[in-house]
CSV table of C-alpha atoms in Angstrom, one decimal:
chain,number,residue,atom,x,y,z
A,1,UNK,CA,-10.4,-8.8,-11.7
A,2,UNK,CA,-8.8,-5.0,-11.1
A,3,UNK,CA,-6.8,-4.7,-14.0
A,4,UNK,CA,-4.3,-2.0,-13.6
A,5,UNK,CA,-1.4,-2.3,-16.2
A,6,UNK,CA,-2.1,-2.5,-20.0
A,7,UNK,CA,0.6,-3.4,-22.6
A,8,UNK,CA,0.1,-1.8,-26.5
A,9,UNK,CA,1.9,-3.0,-29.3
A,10,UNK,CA,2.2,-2.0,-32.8
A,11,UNK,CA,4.9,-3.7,-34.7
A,12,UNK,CA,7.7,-4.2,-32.9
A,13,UNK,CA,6.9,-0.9,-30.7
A,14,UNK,CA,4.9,-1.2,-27.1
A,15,UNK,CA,3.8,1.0,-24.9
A,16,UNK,CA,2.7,-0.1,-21.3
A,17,UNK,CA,-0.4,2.2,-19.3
A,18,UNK,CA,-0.3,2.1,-15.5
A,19,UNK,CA,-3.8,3.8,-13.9
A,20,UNK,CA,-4.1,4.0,-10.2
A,21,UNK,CA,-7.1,5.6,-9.5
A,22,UNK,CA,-6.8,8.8,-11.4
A,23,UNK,CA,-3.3,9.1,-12.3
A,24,UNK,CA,-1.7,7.4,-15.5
A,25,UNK,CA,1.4,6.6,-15.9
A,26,UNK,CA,2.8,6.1,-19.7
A,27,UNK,CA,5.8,4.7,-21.1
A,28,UNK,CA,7.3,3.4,-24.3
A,29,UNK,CA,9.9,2.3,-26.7
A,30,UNK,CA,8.5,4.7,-29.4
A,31,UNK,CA,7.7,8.6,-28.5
A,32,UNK,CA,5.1,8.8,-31.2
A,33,UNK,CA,3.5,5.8,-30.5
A,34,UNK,CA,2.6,7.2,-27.1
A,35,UNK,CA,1.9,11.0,-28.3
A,36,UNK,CA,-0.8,9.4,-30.6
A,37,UNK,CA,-1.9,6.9,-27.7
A,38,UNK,CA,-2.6,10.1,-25.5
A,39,UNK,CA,-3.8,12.1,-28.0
A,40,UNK,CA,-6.6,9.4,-28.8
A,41,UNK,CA,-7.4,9.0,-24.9
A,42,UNK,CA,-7.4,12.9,-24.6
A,43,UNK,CA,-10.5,13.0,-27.2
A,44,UNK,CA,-12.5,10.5,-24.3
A,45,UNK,CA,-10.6,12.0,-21.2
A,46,UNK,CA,-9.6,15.2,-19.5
A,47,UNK,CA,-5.5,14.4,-19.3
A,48,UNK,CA,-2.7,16.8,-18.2
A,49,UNK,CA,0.4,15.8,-19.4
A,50,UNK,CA,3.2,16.4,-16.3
A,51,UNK,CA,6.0,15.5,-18.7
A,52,UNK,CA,8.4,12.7,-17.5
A,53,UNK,CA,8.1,11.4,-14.3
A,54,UNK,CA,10.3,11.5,-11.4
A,55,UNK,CA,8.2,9.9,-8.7
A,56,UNK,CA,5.2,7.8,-8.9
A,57,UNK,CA,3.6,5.8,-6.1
A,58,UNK,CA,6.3,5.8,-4.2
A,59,UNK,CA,9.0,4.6,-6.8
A,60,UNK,CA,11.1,7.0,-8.2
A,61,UNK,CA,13.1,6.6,-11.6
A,62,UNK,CA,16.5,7.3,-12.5
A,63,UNK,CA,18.0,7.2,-15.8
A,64,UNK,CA,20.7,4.8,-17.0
A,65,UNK,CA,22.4,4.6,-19.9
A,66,UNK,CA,20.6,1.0,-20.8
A,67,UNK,CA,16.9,2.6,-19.6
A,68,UNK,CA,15.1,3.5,-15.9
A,69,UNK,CA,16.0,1.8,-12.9
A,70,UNK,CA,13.4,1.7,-10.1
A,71,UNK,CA,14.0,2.9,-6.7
A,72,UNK,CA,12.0,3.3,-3.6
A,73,UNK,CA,15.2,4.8,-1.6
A,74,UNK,CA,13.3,7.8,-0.6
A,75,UNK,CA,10.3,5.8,0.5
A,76,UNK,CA,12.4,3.3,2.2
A,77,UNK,CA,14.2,6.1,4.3
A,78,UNK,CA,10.8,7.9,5.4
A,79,UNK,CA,10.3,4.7,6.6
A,80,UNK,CA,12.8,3.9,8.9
A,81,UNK,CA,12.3,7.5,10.1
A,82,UNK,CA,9.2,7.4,10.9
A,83,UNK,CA,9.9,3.7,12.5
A,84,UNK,CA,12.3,5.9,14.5
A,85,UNK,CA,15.4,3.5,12.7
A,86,UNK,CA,17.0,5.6,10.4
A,87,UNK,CA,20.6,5.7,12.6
A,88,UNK,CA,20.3,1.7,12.7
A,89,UNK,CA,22.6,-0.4,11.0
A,90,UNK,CA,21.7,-2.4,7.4
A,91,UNK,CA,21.4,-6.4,8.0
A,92,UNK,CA,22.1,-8.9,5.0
A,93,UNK,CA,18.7,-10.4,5.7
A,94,UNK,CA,15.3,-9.1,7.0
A,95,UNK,CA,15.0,-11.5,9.1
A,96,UNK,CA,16.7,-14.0,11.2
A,97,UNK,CA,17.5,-17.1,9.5
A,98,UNK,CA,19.3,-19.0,12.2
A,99,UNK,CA,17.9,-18.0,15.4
A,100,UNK,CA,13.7,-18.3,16.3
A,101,UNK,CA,12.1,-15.4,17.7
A,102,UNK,CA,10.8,-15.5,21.7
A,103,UNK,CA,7.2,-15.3,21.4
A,104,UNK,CA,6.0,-12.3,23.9
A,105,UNK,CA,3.0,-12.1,24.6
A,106,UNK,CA,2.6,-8.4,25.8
A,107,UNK,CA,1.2,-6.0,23.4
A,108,UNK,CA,2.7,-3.5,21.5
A,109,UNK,CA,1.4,-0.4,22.7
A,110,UNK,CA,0.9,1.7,19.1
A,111,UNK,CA,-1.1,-0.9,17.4
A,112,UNK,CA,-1.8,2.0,14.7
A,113,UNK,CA,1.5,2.3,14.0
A,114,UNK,CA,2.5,-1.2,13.9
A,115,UNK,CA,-0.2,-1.3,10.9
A,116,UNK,CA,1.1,1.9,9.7
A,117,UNK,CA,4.5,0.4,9.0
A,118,UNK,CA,3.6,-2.9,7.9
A,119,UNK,CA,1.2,-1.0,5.3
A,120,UNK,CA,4.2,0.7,4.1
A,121,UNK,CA,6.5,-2.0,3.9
A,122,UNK,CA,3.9,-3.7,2.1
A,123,UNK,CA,4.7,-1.1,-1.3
A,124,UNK,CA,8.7,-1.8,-1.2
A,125,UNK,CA,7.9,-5.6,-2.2
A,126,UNK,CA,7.6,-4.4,-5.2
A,127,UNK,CA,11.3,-3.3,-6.3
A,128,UNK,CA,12.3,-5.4,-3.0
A,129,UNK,CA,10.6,-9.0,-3.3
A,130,UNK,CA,13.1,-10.3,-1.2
A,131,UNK,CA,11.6,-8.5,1.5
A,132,UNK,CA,8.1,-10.3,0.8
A,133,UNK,CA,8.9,-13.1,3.5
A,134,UNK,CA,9.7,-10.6,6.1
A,135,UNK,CA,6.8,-8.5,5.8
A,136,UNK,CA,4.3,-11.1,4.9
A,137,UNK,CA,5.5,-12.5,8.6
A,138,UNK,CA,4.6,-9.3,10.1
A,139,UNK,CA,1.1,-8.4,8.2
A,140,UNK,CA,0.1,-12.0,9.5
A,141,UNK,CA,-0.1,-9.9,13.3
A,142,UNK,CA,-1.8,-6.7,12.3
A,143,UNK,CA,-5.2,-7.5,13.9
A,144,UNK,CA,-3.1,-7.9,17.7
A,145,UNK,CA,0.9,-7.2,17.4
A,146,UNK,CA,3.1,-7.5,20.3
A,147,UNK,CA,6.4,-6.5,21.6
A,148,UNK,CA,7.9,-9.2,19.8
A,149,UNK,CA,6.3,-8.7,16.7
């Protein structure tokens, strides 16, 4: 098991640790709880302290008067521009929930960049699990993706 997010508690305080591969992300509800929780980990590891974060892994944090709220807005535009969608219009679904799709059998012709995509669209389940249908449909083609796809 790749365990990847730890939870702290001391009292009623907590503190949860995200590590992806050499970055660490840190947060909260008790400032000193987590100065001392670095400071301990700086005496085993060689940490640099980038203050609070903006942008991590794609997700981005903005400040509300109640705590953080996540957003991948700025990953979900690169990826519409890079899809070459970014003029086209929203949909209330992401995909079709009364008509079937027309199976064609030609293949798409970027193969890369169908897997490209469907990589990326992979990270916005997270904040977005209503996309997790969708783009579960579309990872289930990766190995031969056609037009329809």
């Amino acid at each position: 098991m790749d365990v990847s997010l730890f939870y702290y508690s001391q009292g009623s305080a907590c503190v949860y640790l995200l590590v992806y591969v050499d970055d660490i992300l840190m947060m909260g509800s008790d400032q000193d709880l987590v100065t001392q929780l670095v400071s301990k980990l700086s005496t085993a590891f060689k940490i640099r302290n980038l203050g609070e974060f903006g942008f991590f892994l794609g997700i981005e944090t903005v400040k509300c008067n109640d705590g953080i709220l996540l957003s991948q807005q700025r990953s979900m535009n690169d990826i519409l521009k890079h899809a070459g969608m970014a003029e086209c219009k929203e949909l209330s679904t992401p995909i079709s929930t009364s008509k079937t799709v027309v199976i064609d059998t030609t293949l798409y012709d970027d193969p890369t960049q169908y897997r490209s995509l469907a990589g990326a669209l992979q990270y916005l389940t997270i904040t977005r699990p209503d996309l997790s249908f969708a783009v579960n449909q579309l990872c289930q083609h990766m190995h031969a993706p056609t037009v329809s796809h």
